[in-house]
Short mmCIF file of C-alpha atoms in Angstrom, two decimals:
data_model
loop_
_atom_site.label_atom_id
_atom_site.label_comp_id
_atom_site.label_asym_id
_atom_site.label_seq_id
_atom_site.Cartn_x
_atom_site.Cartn_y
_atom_site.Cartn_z
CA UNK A 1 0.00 0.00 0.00
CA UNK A 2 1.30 3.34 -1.16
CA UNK A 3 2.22 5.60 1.99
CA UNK A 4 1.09 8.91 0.43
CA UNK A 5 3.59 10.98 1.79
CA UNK A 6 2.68 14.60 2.51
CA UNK A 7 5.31 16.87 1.21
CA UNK A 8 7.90 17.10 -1.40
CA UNK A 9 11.11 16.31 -0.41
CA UNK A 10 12.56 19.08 -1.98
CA UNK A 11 10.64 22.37 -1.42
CA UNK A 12 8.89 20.82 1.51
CA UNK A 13 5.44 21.97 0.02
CA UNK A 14 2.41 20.17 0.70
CA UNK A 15 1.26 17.39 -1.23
CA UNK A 16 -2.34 15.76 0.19
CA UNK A 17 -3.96 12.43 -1.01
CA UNK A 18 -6.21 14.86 -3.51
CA UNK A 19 -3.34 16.52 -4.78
CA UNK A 20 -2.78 15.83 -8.85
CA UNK A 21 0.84 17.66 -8.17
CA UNK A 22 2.78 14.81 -6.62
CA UNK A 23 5.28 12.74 -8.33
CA UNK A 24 6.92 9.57 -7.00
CA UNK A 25 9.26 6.69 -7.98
CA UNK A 26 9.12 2.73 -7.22
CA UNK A 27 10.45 3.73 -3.75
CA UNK A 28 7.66 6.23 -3.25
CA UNK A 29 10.23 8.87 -3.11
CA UNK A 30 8.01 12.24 -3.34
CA UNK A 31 8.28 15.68 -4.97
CA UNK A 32 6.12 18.15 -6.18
CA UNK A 33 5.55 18.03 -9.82
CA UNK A 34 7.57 21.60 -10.21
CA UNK A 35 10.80 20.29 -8.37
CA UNK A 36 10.25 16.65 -10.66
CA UNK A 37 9.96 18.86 -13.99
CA UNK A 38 12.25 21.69 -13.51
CA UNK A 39 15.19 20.52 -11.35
CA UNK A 40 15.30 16.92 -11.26
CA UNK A 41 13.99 15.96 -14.61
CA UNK A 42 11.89 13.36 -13.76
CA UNK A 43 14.42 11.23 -12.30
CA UNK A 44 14.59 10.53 -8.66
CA UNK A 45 17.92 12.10 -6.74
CA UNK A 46 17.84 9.41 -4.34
CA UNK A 47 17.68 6.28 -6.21
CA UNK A 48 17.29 7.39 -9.87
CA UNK A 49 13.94 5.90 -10.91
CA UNK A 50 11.59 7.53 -12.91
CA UNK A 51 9.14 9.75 -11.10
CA UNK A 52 5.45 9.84 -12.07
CA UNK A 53 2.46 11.29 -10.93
CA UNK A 54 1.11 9.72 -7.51
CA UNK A 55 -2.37 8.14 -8.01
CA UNK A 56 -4.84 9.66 -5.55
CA UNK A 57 -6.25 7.30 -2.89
CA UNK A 58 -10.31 7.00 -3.07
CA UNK A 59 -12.15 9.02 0.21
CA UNK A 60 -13.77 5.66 1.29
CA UNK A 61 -10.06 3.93 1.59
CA UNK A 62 -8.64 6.82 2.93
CA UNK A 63 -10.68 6.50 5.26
CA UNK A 64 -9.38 3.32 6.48
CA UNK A 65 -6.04 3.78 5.43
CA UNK A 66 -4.90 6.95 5.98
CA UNK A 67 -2.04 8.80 4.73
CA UNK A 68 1.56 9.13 5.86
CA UNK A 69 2.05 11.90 8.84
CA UNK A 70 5.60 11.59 8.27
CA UNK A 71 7.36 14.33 6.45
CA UNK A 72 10.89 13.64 4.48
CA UNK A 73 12.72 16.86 3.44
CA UNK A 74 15.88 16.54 2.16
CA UNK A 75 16.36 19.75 -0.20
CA UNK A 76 20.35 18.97 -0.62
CA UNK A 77 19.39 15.91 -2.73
CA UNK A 78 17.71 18.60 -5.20
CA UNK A 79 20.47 20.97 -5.02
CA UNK A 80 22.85 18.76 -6.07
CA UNK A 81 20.74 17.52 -9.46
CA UNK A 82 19.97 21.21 -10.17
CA UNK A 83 23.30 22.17 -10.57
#
């Protein structure tokens, strides 16, 4: 089950179940899709998968399994690929 992490790990901006912004890879990695597109290019820094848009968890299974609390922010990983 997908953990639905709730923030990009670059910019730290929010990223709820409903949002169509969020962009992960096979290790469910997250960023928003602005830090995926413009500094990372749509490849994970951390373990260089593909990142792709996060599908959105129905309200009813939400319900019963909620999303991740736990915020990852690590902005030096998209420092590093923007240079």
């Amino acid at each position: 089950m997908l953990q639905l992490r709730p923030n990009c790990e670059c910019c730290n901006r929010d990223l709820p179940n409903e949002s169509t912004e969020a962009r992960i890879c096979t290790f469910e990695c997250t960023f928003c899709s602005d830090c995926a597109e413009t500094h990372l290019k749509n490849v994970c820094p951390n373990c260089s998968g593909e990142l792709v848009r996060r599908p959105r968890r129905p309200a009813a299974a939400l319900a019963r399994n909620p999303a991740s609390t736990e915020r990852v922010f690590k902005p030096e990983g998209c420092a590093a690929k923007a240079a």
